[in-house]
mmCIF file of C-alpha atoms in Angstrom:
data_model
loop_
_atom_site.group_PDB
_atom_site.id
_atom_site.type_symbol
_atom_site.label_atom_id
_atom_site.label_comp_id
_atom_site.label_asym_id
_atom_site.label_seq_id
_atom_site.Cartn_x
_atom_site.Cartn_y
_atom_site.Cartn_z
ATOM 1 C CA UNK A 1 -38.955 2.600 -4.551
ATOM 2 C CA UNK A 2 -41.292 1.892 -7.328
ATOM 3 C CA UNK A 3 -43.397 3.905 -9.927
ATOM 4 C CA UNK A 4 -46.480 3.135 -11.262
ATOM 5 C CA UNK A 5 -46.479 3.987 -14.767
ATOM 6 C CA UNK A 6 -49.805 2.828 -15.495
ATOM 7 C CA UNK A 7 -51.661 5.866 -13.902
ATOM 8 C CA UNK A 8 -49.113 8.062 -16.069
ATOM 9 C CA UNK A 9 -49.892 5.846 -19.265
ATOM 10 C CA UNK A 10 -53.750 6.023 -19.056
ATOM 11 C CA UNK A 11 -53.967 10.134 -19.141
ATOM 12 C CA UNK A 12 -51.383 9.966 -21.983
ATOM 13 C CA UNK A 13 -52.972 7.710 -24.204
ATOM 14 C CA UNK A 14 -56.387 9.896 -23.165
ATOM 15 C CA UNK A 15 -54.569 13.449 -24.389
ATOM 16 C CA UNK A 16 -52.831 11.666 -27.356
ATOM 17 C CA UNK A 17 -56.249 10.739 -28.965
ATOM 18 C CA UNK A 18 -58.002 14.104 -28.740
ATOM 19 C CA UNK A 19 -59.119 15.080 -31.898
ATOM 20 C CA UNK A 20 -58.497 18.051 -34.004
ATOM 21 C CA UNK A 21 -55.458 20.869 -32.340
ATOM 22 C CA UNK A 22 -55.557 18.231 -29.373
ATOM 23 C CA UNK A 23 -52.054 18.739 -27.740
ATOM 24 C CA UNK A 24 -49.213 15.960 -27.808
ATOM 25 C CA UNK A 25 -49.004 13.487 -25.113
ATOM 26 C CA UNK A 26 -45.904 14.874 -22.593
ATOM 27 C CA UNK A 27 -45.312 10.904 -21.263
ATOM 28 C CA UNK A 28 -41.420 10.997 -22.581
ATOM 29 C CA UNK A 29 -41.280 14.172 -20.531
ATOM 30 C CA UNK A 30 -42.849 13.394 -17.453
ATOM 31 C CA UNK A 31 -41.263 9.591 -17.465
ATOM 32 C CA UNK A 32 -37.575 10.956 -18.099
ATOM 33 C CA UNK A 33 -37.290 13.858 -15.315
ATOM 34 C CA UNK A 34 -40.136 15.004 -13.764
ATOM 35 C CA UNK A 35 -41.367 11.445 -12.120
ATOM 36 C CA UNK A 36 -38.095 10.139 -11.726
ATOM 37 C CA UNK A 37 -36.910 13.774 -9.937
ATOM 38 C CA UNK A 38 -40.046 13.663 -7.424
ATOM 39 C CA UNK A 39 -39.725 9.634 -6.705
ATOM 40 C CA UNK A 40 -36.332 8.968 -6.248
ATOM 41 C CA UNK A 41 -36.244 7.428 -9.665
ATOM 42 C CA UNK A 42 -32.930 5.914 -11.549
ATOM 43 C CA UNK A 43 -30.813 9.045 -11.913
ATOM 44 C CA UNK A 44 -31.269 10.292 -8.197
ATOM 45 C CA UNK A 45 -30.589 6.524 -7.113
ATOM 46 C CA UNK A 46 -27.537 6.075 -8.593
ATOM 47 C CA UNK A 47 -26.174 9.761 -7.475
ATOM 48 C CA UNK A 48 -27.186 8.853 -4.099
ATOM 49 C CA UNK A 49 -25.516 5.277 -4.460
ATOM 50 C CA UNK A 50 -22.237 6.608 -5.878
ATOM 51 C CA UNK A 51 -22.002 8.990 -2.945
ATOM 52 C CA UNK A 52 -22.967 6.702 -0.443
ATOM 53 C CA UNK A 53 -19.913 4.097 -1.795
ATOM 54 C CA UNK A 54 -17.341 6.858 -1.918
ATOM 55 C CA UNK A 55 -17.427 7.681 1.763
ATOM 56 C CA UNK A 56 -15.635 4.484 2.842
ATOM 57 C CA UNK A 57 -12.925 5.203 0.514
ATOM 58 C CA UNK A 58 -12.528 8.780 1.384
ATOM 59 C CA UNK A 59 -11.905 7.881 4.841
ATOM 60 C CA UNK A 60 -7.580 7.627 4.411
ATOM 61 C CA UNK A 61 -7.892 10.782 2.323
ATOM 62 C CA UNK A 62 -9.703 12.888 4.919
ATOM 63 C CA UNK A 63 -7.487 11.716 7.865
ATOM 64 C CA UNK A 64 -4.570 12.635 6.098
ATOM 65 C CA UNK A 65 -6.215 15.980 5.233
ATOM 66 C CA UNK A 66 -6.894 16.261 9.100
ATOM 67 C CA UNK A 67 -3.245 15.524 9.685
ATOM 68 C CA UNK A 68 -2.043 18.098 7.211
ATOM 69 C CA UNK A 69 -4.124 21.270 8.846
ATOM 70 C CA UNK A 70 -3.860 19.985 12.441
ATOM 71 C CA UNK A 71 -0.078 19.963 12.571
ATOM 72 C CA UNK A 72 -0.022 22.635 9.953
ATOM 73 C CA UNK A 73 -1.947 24.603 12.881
ATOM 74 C CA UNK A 74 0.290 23.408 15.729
ATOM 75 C CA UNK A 75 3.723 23.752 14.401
ATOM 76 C CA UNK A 76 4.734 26.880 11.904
ATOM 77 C CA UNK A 77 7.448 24.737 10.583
ATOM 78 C CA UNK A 78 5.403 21.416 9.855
ATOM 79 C CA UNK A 79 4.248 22.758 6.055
ATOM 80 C CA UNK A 80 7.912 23.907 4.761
ATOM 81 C CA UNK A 81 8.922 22.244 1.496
ATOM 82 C CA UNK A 82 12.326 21.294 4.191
ATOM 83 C CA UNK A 83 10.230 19.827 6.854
ATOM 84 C CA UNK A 84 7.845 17.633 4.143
ATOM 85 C CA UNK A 85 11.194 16.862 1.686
ATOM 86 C CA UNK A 86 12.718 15.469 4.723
ATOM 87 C CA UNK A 87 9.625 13.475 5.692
ATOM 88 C CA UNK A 88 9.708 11.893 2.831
ATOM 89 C CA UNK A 89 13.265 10.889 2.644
ATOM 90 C CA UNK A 90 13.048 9.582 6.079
ATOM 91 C CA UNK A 91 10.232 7.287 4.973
ATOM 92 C CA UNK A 92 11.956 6.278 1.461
ATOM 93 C CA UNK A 93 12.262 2.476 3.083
ATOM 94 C CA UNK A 94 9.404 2.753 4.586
ATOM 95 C CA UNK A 95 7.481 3.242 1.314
ATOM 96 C CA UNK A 96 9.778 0.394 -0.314
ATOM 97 C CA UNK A 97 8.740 -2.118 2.243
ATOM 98 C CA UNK A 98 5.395 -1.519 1.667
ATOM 99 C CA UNK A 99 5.476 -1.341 -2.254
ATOM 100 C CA UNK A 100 6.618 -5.106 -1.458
ATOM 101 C CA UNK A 101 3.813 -5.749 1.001
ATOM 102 C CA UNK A 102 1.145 -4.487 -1.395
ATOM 103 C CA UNK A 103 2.765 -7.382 -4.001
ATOM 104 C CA UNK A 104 2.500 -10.127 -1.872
ATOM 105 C CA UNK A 105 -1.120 -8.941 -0.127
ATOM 106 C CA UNK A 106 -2.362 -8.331 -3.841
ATOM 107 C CA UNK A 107 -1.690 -12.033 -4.557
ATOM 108 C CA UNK A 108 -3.623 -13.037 -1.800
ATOM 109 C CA UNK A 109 -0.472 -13.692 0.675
ATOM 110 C CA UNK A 110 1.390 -12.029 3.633
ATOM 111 C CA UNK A 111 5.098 -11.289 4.074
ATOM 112 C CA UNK A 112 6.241 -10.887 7.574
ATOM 113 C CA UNK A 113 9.750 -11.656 6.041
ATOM 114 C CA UNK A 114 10.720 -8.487 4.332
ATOM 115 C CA UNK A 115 12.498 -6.947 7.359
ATOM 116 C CA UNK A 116 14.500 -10.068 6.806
ATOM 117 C CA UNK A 117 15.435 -9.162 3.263
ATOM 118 C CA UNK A 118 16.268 -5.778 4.400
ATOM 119 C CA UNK A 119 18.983 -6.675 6.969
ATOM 120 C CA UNK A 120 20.025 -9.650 4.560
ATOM 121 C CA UNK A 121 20.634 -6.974 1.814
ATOM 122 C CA UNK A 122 22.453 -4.250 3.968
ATOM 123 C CA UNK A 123 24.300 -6.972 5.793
ATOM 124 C CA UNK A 124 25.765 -8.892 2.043
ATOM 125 C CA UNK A 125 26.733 -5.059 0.986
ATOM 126 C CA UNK A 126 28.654 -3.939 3.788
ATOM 127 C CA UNK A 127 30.295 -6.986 4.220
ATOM 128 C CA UNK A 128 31.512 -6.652 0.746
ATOM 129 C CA UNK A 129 32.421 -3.376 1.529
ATOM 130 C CA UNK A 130 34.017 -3.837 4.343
ATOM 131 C CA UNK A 131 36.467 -6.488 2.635
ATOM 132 C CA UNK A 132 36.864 -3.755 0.188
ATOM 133 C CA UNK A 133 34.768 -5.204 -2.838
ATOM 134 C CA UNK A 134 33.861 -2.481 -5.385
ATOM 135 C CA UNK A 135 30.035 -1.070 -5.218
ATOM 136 C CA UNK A 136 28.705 -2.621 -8.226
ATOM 137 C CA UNK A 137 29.609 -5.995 -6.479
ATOM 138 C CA UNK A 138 27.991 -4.850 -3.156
ATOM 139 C CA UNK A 139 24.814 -3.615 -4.962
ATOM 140 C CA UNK A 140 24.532 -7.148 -7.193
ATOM 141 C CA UNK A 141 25.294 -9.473 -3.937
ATOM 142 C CA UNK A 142 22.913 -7.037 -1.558
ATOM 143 C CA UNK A 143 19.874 -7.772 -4.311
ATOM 144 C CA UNK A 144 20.954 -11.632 -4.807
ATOM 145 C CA UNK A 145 20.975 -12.488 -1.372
ATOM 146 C CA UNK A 146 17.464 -10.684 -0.738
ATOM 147 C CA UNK A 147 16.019 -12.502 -3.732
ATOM 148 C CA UNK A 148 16.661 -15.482 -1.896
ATOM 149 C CA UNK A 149 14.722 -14.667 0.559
ATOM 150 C CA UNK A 150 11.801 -14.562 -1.380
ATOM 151 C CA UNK A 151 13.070 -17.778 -3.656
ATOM 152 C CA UNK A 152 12.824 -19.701 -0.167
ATOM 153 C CA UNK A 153 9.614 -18.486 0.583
ATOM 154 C CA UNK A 154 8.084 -19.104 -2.523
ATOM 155 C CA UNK A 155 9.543 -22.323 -2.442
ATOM 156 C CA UNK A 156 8.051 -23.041 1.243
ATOM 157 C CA UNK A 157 4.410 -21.586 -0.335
ATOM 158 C CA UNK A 158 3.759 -23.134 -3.373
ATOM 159 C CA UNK A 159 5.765 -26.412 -3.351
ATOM 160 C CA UNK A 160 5.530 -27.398 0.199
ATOM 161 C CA UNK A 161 1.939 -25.819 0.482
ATOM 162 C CA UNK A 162 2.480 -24.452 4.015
ATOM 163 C CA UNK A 163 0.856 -21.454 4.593
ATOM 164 C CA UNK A 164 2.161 -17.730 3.846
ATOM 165 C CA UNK A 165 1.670 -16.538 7.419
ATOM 166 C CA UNK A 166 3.466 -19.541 8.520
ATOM 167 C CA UNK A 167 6.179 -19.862 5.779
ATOM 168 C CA UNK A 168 6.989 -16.381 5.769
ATOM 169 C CA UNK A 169 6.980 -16.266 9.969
ATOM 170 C CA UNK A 170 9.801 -19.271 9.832
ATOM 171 C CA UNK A 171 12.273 -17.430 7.078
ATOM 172 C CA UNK A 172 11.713 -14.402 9.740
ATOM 173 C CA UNK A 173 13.139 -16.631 12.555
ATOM 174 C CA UNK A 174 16.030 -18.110 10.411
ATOM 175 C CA UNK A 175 16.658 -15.085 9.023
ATOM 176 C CA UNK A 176 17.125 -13.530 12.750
ATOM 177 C CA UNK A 177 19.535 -16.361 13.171
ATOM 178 C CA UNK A 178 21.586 -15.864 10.076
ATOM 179 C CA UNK A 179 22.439 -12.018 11.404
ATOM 180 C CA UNK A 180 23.120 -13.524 14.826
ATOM 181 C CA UNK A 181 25.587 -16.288 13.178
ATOM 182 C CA UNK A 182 27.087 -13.902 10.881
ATOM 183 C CA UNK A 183 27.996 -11.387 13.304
ATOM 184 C CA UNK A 184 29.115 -13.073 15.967
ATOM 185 C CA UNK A 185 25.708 -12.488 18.108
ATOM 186 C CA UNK A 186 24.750 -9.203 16.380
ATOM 187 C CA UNK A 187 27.815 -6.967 16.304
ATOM 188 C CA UNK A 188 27.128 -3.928 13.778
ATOM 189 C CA UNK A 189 29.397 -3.344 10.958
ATOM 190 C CA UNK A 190 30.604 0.267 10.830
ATOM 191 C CA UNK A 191 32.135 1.286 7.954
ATOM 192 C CA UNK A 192 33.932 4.242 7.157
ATOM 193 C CA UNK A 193 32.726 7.331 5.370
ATOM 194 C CA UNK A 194 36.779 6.541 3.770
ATOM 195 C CA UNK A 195 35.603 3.173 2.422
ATOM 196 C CA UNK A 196 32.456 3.445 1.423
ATOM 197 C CA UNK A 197 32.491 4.289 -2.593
ATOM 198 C CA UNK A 198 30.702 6.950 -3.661
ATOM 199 C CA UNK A 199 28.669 5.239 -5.889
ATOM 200 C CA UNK A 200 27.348 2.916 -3.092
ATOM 201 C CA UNK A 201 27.061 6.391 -0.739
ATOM 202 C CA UNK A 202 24.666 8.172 -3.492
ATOM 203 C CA UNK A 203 21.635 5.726 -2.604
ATOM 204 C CA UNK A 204 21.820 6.977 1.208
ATOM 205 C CA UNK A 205 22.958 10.758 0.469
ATOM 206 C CA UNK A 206 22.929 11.196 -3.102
ATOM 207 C CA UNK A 207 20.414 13.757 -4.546
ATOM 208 C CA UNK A 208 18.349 14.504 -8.222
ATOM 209 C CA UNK A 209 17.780 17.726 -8.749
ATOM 210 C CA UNK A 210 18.074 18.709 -5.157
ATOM 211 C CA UNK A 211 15.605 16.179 -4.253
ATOM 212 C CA UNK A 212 17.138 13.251 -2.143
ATOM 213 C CA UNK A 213 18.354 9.847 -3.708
ATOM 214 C CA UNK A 214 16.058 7.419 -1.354
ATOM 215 C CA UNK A 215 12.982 9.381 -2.598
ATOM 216 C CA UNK A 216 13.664 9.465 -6.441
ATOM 217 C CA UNK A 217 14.572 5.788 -6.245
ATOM 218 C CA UNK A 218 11.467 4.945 -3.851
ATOM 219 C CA UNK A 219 9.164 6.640 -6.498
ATOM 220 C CA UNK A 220 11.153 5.059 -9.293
ATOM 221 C CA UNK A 221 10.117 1.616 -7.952
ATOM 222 C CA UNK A 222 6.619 2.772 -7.376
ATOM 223 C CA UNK A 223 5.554 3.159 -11.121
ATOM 224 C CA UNK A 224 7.217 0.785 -12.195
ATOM 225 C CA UNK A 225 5.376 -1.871 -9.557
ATOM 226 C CA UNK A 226 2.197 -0.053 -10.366
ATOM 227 C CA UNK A 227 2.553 0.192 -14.546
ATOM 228 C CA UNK A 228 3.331 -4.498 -13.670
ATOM 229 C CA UNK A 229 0.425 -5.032 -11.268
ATOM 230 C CA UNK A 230 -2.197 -2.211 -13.576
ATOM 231 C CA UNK A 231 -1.414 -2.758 -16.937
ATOM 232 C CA UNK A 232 0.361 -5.912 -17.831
ATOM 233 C CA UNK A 233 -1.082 -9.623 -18.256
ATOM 234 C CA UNK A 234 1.147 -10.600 -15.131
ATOM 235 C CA UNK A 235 -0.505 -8.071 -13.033
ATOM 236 C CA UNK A 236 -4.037 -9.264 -13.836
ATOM 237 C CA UNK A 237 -3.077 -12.783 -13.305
ATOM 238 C CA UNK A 238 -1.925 -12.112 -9.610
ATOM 239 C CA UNK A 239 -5.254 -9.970 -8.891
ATOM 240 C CA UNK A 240 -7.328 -13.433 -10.041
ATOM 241 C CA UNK A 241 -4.489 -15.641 -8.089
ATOM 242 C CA UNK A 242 -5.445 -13.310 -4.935
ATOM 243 C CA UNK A 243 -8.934 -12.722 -5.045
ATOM 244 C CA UNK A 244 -10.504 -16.389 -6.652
ATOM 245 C CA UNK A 245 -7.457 -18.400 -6.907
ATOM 246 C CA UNK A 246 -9.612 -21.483 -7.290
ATOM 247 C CA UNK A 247 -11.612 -19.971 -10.297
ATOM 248 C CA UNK A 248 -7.969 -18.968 -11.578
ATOM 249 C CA UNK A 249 -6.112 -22.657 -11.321
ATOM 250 C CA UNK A 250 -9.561 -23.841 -13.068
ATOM 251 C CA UNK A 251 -9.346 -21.195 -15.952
ATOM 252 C CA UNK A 252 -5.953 -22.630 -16.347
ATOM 253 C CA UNK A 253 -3.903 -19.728 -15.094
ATOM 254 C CA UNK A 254 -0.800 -20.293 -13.033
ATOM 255 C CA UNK A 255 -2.112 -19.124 -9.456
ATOM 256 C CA UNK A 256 1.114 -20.711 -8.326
ATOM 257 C CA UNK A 257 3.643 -19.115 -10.615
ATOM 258 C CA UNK A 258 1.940 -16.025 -9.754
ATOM 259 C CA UNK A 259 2.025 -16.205 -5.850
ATOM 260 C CA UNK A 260 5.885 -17.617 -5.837
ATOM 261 C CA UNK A 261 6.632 -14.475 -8.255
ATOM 262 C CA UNK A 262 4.930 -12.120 -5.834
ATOM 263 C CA UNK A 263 7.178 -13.286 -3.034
ATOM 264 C CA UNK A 264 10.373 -12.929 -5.241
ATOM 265 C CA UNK A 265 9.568 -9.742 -6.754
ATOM 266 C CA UNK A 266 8.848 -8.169 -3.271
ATOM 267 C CA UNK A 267 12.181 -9.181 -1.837
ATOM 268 C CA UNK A 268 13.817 -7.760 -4.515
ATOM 269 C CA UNK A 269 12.042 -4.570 -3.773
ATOM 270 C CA UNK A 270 13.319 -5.009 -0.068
ATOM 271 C CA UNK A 271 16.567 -5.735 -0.824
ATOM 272 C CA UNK A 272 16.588 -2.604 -2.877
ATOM 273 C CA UNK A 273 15.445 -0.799 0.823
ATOM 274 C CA UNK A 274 18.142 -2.880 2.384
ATOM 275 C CA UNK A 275 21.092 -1.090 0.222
ATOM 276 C CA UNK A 276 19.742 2.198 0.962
ATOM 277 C CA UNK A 277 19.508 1.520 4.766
ATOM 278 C CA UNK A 278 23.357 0.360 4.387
ATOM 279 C CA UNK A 279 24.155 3.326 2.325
ATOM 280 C CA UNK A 280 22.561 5.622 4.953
ATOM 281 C CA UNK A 281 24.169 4.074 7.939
ATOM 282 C CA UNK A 282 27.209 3.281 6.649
ATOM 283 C CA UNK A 283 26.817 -0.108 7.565
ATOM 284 C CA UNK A 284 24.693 -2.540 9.134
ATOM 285 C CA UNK A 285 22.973 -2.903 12.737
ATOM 286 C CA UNK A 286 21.122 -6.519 13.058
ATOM 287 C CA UNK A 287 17.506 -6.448 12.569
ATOM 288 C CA UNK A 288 17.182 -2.807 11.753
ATOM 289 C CA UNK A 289 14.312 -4.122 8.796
ATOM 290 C CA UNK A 290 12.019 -5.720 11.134
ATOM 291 C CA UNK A 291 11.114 -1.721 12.037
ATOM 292 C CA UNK A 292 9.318 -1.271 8.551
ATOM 293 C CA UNK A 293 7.086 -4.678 8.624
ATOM 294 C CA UNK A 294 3.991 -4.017 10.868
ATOM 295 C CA UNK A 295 4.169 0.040 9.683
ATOM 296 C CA UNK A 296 4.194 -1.538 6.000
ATOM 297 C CA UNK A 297 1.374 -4.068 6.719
ATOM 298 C CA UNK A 298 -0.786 -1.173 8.007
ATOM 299 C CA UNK A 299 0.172 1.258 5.407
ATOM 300 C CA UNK A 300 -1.242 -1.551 2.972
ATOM 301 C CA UNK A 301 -4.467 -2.514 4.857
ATOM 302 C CA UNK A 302 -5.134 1.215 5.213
ATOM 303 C CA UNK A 303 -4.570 1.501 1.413
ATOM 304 C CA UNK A 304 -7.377 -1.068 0.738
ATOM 305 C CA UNK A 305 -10.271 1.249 2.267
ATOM 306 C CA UNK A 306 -10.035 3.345 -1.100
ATOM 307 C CA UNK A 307 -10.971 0.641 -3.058
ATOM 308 C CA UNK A 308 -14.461 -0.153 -3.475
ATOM 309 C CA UNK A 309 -13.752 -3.846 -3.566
ATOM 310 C CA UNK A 310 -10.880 -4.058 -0.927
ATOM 311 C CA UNK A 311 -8.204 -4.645 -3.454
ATOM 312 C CA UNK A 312 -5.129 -3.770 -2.372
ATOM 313 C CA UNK A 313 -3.525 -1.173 -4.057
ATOM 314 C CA UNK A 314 -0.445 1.408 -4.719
ATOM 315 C CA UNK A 315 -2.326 4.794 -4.512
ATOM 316 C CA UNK A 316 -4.075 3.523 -1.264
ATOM 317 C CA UNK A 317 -0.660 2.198 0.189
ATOM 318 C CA UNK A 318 1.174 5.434 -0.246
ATOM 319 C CA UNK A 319 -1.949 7.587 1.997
ATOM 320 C CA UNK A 320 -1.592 4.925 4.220
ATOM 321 C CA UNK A 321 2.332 5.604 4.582
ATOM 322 C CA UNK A 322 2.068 9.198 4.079
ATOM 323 C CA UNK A 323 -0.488 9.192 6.898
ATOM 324 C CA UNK A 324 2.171 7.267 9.045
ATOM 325 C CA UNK A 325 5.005 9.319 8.605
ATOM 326 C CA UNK A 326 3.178 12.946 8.982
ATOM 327 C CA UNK A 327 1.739 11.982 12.012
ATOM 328 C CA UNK A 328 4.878 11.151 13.502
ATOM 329 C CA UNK A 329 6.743 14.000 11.876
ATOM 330 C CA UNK A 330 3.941 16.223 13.607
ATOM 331 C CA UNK A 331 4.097 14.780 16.937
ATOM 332 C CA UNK A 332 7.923 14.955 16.975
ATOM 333 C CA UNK A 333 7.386 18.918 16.237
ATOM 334 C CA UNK A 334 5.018 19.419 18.776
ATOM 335 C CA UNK A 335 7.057 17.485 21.265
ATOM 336 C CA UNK A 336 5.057 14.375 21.912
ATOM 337 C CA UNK A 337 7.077 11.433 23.486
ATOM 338 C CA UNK A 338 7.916 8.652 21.272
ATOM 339 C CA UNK A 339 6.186 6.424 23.378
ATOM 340 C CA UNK A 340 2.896 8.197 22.130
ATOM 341 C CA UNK A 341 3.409 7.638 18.468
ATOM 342 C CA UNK A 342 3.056 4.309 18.590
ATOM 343 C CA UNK A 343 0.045 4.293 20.613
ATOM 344 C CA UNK A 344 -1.263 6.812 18.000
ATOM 345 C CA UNK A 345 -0.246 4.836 15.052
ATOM 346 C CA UNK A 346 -2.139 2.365 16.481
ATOM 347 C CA UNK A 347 -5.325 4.061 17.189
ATOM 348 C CA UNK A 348 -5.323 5.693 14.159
ATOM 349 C CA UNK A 349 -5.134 2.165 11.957
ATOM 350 C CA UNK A 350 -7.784 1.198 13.972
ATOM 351 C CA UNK A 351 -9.955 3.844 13.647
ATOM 352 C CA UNK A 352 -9.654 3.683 10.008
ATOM 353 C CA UNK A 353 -10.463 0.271 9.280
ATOM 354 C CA UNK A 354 -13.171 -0.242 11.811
ATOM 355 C CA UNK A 355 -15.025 2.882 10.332
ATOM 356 C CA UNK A 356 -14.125 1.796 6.472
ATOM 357 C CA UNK A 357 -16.260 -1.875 7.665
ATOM 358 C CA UNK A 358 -18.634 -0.557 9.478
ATOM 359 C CA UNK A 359 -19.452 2.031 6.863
ATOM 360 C CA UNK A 360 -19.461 -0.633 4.039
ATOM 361 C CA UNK A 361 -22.119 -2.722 6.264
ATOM 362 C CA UNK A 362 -24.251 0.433 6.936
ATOM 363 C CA UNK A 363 -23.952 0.683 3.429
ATOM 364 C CA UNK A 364 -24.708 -2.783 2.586
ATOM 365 C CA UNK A 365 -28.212 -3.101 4.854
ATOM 366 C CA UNK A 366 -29.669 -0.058 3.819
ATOM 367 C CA UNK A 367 -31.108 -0.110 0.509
ATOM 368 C CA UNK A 368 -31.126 3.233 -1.219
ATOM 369 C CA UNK A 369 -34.657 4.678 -2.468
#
């Protein structure tokens, strides 16, 4: 909406050269609020734009909130400090695995390997623990052989140039294979409680302060990730890599350093997942990682709908797990079959990011007066 100033201008000149106690033109005053109150001018545009771009991003936030007073309403016993604590410990790996995902996503790639570093990691430590190797050597070997993992797909991505859907799908095959090979067609490893040091025990059952070991470490990796991608020079150059990696190889930045890092540093992170899982279990059951990838992927997709631009990011990924895990904590309470949490997993993704786009194109078409 425009305003003619002109008609304001003429009556103001008019009233400015009165003679004699002829009173003071009021344009500034009428310009700054009064016109701009009554026509929709600058200040009431903007407040209406502002609110108008929040709602997409307060869409993960408000489901969550829903979640929270829903079950809170259902169950007595869904709101207890136990109840929540023990939420979040059970989702620990979960929140690891997608820490990882956001890394690779934010660089503009896709990991459908990190269940694969998972089981590599917990099957390298109890292995080594099972042929009685001390925990510092479990922990090292666990967190070399997952590194791997992401060393091969880097390798696949940026030298051979095949595609991270692709490259990442194939080490998720082989990877299958290597657990099949290496125990004998997928026999677990049980280990037991006698053999397992306690060192290695602490990142399963261990406790801070009363609050469990897999949280403190799973929040511990969390900052850190976030302080790397937010405020250092590698973290900006894997936004540019992910969002205009052609405007980034032309500024001279390494887009492909940056992606093949991405893919390392989030294996690491699932390899640190991996040693809790064998800590927890006291051993290792083949495959048990590929449970966290499609949870992690949505976790991280439903994390971009609080950003403005899309971006991928920490704050967002943890709603997006914390909406995850309540709602199956809650449906467990109220006695929902586990065949219905998927389903509502599901529905509730979908939900989310259908109404975050179509929100954003509503927004988009609809110039604000």
């Amino acid at each position: 909406m425009s305003i003619d100033t002109r008609e304001d201008a003429t009556p103001a000149a008019d009233s400015s050269t009165t003679t004699g106690g002829g009173r003071r033109s009021d344009t500034p005053g009428r310009r700054g609020s009064g016109s701009d109150k009554r026509a929709g001018g600058p200040l009431s545009t903007l407040t209406v734009s502002g609110l108008g771009a929040a709602v997409p991003q307060a869409l993960a936030p408000t489901v969550l909130a829903v979640l929270l007073i829903v079950f809170a309403i259902l169950s007595p016993s869904f709101l207890t400090a136990d109840n929540l604590l023990g939420v979040l410990n059970q989702n620990a790996l979960l929140l690891l695995a997608a820490v990882a995902m956001t890394v690779v996503v934010r660089a503009g790639g896709i990991d459908l390997s990190i269940g694969v570093a998972i089981d590599l990691a917990a099957l390298t430590a109890s292995a080594l623990l099972a042929d009685d190797y001390v925990a510092w050597v479990a922990i090292v070997g666990g967190l070399v052989v997952g590194l791997l993992v992401g060393a091969v797909n880097a390798f696949l991505i940026v030298v051979l140039r095949i595609r991270p859907f692709l490259a990442t799908l194939s080490v998720w095959f082989i990877g299958g294979g290597v657990q099949q090979v290496a125990t004998d067609g997928g026999s677990p490893i049980y280990l037991s409680r006698s053999s397992v040091p306690d060192e290695f025990a602490w990142l399963g059952a261990g406790s801070v302060l009363g609050v469990a070991a897999p949280i403190v470490i799973a929040v511990i990796v969390l900052l850190i990730v976030w302080a790397a991608l937010e405020r250092s020079r590698w973290g900006r150059v894997l936004t540019a890599a992910g969002e205009q990696p052609t405007a980034t190889r032309i500024a001279g930045r390494m887009a492909g350093t940056s992606m093949a890092t991405a893919f390392v540093f989030a294996a690491g992170i699932a390899a640190i997942a991996g040693l809790i899982l064998a800590a927890r279990s006291n051993g290792f059951v083949a495959n048990s990682g590929q449970l966290y990838v499609l949870d992690s992927i949505g976790a991280v997709f439903i994390g971009t709908t609080l950003s403005r631009t899309g971006r991928p990011n920490l704050f967002g990924t943890l709603v997006g797990v914390l909406i995850f895990a309540l709602l199956t904590n809650g449906m467990n309470l109220i006695g929902l079959s586990f065949y219905w949490q998927g389903l509502a997993r599901g529905v509730v993704l979908i939900l989310i990011l259908l109404l975050g786009v179509l929100l954003a194109r509503d927004r988009a078409r609809k110039p604000l007066t």
